[in-house]
mmCIF file with all atom_site columns, C-alpha atoms in Angstrom:
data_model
loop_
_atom_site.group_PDB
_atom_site.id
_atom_site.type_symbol
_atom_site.label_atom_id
_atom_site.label_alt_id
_atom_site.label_comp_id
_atom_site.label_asym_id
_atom_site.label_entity_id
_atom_site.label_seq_id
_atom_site.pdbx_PDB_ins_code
_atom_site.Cartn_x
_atom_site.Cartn_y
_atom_site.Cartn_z
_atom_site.occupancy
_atom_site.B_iso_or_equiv
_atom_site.pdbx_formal_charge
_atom_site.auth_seq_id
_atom_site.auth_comp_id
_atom_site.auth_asym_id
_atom_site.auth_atom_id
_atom_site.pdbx_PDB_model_num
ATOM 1   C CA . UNK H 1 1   ? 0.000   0.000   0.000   1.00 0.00 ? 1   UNK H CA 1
ATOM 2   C CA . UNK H 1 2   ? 1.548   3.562   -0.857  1.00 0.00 ? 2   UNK H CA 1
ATOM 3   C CA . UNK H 1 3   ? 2.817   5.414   1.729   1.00 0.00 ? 3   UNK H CA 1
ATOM 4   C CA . UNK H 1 4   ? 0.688   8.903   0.756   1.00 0.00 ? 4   UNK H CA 1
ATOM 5   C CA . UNK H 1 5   ? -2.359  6.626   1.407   1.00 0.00 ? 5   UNK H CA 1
ATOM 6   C CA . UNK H 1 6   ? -1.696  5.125   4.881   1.00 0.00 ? 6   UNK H CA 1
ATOM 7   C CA . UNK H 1 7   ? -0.537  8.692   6.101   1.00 0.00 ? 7   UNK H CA 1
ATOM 8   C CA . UNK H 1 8   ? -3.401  9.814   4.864   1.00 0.00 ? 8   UNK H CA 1
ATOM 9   C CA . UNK H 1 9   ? -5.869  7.013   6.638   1.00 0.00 ? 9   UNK H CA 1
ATOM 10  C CA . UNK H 1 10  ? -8.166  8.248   9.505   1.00 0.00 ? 10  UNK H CA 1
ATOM 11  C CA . UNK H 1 11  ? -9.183  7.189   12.546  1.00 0.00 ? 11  UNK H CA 1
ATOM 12  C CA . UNK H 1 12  ? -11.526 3.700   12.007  1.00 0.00 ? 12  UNK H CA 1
ATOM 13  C CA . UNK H 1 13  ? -9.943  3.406   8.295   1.00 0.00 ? 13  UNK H CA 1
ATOM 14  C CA . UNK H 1 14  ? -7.581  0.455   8.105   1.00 0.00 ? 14  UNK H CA 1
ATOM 15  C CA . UNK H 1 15  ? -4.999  -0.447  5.377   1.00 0.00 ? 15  UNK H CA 1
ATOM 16  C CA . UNK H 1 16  ? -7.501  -3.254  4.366   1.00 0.00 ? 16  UNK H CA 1
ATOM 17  C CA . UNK H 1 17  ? -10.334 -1.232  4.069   1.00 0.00 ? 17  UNK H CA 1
ATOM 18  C CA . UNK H 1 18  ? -8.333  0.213   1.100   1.00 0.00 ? 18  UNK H CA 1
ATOM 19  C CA . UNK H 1 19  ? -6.963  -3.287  0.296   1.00 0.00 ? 19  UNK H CA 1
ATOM 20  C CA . UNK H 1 20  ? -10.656 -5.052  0.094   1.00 0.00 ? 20  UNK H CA 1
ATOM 21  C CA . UNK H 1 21  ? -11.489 -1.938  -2.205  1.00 0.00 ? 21  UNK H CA 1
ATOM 22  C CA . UNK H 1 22  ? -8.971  -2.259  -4.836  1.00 0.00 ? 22  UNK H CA 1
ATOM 23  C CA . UNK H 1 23  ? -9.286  -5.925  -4.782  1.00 0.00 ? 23  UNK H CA 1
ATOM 24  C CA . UNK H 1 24  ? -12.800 -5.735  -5.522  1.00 0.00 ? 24  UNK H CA 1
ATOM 25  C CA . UNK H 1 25  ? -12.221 -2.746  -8.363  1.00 0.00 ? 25  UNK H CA 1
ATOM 26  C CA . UNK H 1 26  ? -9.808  -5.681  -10.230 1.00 0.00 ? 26  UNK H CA 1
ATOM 27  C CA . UNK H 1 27  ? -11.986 -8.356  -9.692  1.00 0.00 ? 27  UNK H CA 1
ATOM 28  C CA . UNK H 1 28  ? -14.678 -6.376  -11.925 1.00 0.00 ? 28  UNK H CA 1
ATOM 29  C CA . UNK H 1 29  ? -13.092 -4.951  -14.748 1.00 0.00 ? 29  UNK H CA 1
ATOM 30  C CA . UNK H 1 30  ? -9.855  -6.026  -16.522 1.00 0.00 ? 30  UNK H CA 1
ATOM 31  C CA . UNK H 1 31  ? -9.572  -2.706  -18.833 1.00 0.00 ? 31  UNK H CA 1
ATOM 32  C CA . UNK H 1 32  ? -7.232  -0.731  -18.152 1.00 0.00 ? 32  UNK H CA 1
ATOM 33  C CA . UNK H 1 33  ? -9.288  2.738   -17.626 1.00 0.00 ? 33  UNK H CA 1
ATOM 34  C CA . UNK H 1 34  ? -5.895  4.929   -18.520 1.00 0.00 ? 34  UNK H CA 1
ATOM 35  C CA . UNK H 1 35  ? -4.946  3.165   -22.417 1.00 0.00 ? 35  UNK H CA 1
ATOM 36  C CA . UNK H 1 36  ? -7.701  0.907   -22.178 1.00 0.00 ? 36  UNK H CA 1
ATOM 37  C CA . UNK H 1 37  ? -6.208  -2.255  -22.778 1.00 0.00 ? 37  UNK H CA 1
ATOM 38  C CA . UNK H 1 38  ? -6.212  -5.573  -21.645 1.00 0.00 ? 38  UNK H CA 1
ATOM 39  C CA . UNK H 1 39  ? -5.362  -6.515  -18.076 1.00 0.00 ? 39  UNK H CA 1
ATOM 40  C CA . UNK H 1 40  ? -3.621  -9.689  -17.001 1.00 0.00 ? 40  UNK H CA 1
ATOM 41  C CA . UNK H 1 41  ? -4.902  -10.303 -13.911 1.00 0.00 ? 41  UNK H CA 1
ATOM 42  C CA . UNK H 1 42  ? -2.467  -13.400 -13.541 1.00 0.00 ? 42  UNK H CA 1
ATOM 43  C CA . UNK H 1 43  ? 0.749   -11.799 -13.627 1.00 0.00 ? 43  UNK H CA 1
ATOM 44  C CA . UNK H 1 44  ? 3.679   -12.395 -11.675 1.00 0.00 ? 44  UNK H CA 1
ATOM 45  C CA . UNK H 1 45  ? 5.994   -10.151 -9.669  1.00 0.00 ? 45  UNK H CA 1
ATOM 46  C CA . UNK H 1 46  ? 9.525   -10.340 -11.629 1.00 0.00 ? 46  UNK H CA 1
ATOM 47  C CA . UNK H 1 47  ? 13.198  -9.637  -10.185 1.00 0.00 ? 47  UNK H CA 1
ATOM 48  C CA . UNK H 1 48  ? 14.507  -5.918  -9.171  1.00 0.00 ? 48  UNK H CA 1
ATOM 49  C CA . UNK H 1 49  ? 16.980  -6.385  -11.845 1.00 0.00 ? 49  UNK H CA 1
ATOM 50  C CA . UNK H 1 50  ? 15.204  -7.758  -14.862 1.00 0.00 ? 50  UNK H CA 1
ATOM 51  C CA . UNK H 1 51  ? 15.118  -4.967  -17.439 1.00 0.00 ? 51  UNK H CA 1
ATOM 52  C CA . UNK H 1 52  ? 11.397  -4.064  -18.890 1.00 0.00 ? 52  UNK H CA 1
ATOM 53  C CA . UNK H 1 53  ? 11.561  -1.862  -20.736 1.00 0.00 ? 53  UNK H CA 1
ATOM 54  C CA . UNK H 1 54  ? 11.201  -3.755  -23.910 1.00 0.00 ? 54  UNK H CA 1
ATOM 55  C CA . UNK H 1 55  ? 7.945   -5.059  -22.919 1.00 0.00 ? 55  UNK H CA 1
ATOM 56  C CA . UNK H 1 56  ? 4.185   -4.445  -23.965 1.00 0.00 ? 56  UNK H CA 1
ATOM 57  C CA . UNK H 1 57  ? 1.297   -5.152  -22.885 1.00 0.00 ? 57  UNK H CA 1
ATOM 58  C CA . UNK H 1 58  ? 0.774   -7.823  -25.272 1.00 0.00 ? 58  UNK H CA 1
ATOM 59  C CA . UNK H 1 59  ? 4.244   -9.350  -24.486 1.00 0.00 ? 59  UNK H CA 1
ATOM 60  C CA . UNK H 1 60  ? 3.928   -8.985  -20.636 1.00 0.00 ? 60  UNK H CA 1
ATOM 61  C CA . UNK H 1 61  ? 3.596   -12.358 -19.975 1.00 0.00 ? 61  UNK H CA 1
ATOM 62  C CA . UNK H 1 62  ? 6.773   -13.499 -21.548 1.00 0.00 ? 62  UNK H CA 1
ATOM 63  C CA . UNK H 1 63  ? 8.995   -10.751 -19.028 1.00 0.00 ? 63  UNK H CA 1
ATOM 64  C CA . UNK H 1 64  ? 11.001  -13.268 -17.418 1.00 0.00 ? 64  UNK H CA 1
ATOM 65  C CA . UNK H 1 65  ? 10.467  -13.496 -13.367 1.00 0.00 ? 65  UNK H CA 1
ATOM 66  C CA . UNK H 1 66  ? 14.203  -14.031 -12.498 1.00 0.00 ? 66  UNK H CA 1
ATOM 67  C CA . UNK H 1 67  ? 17.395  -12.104 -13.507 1.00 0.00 ? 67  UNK H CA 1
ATOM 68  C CA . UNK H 1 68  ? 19.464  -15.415 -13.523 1.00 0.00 ? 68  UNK H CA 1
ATOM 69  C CA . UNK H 1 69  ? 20.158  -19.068 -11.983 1.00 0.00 ? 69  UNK H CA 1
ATOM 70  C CA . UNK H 1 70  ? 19.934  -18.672 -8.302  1.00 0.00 ? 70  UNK H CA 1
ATOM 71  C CA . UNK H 1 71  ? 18.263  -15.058 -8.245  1.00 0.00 ? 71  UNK H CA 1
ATOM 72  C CA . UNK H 1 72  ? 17.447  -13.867 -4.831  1.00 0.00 ? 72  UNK H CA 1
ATOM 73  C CA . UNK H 1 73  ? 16.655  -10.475 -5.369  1.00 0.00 ? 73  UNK H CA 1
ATOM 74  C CA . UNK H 1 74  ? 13.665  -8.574  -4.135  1.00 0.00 ? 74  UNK H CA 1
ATOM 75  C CA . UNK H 1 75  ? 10.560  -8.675  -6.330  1.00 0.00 ? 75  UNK H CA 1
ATOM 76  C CA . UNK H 1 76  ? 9.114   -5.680  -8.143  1.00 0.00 ? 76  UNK H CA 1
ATOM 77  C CA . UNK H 1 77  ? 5.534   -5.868  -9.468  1.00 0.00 ? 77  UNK H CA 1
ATOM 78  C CA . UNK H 1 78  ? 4.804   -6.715  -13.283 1.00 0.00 ? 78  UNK H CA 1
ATOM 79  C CA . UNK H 1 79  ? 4.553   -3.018  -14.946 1.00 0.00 ? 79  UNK H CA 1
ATOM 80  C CA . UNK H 1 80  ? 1.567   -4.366  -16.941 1.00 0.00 ? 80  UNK H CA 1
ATOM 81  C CA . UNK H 1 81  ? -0.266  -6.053  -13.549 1.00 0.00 ? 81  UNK H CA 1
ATOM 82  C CA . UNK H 1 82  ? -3.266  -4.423  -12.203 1.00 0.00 ? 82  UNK H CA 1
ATOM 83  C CA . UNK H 1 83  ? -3.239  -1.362  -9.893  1.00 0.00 ? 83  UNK H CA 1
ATOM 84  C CA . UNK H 1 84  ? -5.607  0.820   -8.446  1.00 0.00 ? 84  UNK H CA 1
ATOM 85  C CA . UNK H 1 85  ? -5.611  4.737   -9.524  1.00 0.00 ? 85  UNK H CA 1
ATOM 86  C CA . UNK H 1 86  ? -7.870  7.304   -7.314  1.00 0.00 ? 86  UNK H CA 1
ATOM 87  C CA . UNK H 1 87  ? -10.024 9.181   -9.591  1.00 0.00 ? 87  UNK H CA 1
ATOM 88  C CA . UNK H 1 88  ? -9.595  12.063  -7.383  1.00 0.00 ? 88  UNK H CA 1
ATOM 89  C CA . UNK H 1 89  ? -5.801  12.115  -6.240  1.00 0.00 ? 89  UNK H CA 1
ATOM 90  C CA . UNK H 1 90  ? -4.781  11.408  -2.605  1.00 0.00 ? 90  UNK H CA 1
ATOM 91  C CA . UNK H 1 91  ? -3.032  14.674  -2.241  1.00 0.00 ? 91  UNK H CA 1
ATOM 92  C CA . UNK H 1 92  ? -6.400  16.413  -3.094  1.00 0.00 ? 92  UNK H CA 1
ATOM 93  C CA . UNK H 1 93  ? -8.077  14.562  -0.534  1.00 0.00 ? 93  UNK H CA 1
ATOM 94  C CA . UNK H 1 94  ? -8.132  15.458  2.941   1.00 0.00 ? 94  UNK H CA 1
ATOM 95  C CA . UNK H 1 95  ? -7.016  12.841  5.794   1.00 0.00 ? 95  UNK H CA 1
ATOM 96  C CA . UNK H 1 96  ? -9.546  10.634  6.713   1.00 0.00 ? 96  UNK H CA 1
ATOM 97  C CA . UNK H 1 97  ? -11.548 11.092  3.668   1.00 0.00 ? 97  UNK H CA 1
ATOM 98  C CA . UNK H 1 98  ? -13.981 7.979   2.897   1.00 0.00 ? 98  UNK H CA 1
ATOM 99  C CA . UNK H 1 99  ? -12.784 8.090   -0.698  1.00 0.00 ? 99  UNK H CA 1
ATOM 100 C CA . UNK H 1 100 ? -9.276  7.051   0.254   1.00 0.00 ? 100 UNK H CA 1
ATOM 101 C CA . UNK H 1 101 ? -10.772 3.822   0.837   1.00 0.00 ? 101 UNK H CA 1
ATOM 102 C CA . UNK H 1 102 ? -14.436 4.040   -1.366  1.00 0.00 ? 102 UNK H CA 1
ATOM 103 C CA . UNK H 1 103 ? -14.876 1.682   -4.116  1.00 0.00 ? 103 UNK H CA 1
ATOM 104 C CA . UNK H 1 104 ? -16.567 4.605   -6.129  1.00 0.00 ? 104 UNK H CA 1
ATOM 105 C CA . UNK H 1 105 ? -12.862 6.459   -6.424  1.00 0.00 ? 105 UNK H CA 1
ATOM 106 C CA . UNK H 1 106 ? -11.118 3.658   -7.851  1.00 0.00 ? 106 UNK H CA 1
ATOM 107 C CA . UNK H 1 107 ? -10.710 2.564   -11.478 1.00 0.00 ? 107 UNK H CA 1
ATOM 108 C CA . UNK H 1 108 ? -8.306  -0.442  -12.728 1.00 0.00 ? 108 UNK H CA 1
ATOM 109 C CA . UNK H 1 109 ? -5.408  0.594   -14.229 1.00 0.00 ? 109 UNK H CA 1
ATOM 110 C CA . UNK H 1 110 ? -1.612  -1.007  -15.108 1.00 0.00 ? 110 UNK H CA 1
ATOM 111 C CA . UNK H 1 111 ? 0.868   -0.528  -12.886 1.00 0.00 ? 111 UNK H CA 1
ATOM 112 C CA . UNK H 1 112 ? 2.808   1.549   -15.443 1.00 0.00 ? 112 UNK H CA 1
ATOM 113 C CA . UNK H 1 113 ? -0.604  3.466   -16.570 1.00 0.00 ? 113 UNK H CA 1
ATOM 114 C CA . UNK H 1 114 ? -0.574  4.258   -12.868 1.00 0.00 ? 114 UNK H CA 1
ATOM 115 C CA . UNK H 1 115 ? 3.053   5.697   -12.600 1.00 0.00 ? 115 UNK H CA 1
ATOM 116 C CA . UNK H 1 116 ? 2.667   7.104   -15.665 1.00 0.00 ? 116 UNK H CA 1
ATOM 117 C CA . UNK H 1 117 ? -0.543  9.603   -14.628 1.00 0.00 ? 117 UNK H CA 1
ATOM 118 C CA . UNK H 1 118 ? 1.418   10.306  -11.505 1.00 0.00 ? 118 UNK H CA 1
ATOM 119 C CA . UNK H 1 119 ? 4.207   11.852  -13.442 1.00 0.00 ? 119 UNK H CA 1
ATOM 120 C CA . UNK H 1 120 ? 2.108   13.846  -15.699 1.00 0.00 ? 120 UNK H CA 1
ATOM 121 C CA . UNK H 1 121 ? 3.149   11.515  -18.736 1.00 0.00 ? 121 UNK H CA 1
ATOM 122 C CA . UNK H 1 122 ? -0.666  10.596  -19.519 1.00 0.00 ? 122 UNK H CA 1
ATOM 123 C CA . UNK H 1 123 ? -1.092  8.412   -23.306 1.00 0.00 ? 123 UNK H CA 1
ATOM 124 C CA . UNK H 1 124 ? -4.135  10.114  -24.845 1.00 0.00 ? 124 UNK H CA 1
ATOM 125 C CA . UNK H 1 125 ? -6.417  7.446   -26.073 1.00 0.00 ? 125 UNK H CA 1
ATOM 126 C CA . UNK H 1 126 ? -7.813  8.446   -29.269 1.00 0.00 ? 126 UNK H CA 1
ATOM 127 C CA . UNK H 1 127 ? -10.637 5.513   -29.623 1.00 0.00 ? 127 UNK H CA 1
ATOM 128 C CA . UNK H 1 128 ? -12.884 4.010   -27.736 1.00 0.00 ? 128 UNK H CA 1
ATOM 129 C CA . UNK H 1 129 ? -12.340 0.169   -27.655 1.00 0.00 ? 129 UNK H CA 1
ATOM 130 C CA . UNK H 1 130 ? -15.988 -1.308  -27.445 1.00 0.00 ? 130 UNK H CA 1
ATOM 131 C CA . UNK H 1 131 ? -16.244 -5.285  -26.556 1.00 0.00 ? 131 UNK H CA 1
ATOM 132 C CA . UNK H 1 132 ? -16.081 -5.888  -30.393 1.00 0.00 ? 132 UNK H CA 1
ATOM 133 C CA . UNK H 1 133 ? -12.357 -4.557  -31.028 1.00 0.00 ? 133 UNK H CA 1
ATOM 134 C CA . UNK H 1 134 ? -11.305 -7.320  -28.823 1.00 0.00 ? 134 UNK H CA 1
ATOM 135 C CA . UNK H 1 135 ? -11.990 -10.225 -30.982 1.00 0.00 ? 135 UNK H CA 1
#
């Protein structure tokens, strides 16, 4: 859980009040709401060290988990795995808000769509992908 989010939590707000709502914002809609794309749900943390830059969201899956034989290194999550953006920022809400934690200010996003929006580096999605597109 970010840190801006659990400084953030009020009193009788837990960590997985927030957790239970982002799990539940994955569990019903795989589109990422950012590029709208496709969202592995079943995607695995890979290695600290494994470069991924090369990597879309259609090749995701094949990002290799470990650097090398014997890899011990601390995990990082799959930049294409989902994450949970708040519609209305953190830092725009104020501490103890209920929509640090509400279901209704969450949307499904990848991780990297995430970090992306956070930095100000936004894609603008020119279409709208309707269930058709997919097939």
């Amino acid at each position: 859980m970010p840190q801006n989010i659990r400084s953030k939590l009020g009193p009788g707000q837990k960590e997985r009040d927030y957790l239970a709502a982002r799990k539940r914002v994955i569990r019903e809609s795989q589109i990422c709401s950012i590029c709208m794309e496709a969202i592995d749900i079943s995607l695995k943390p890979v290695c600290v060290n494994v470069d991924v830059s090369g990597y879309t969201v259609e090749t995701a899956h094949t990002i290799p988990s470990k650097c090398g034989d014997g890899c011990r290194h601390k995990r990082k999550p799959n930049p294409y795995s989902p994450s949970a953006d708040h519609v209305i920022p953190v830092d725009r809400l104020p501490p103890g808000s209920p929509l640090l934690t509400s279901v209704k200010n969450l949307q499904v996003v990848h991780y990297v769509c995430n970090q992306r929006k956070g930095a100000g580096n936004v894609p603008v999605v020119e279409k709208f992908v309707s269930s058709g597109d997919w097939f």
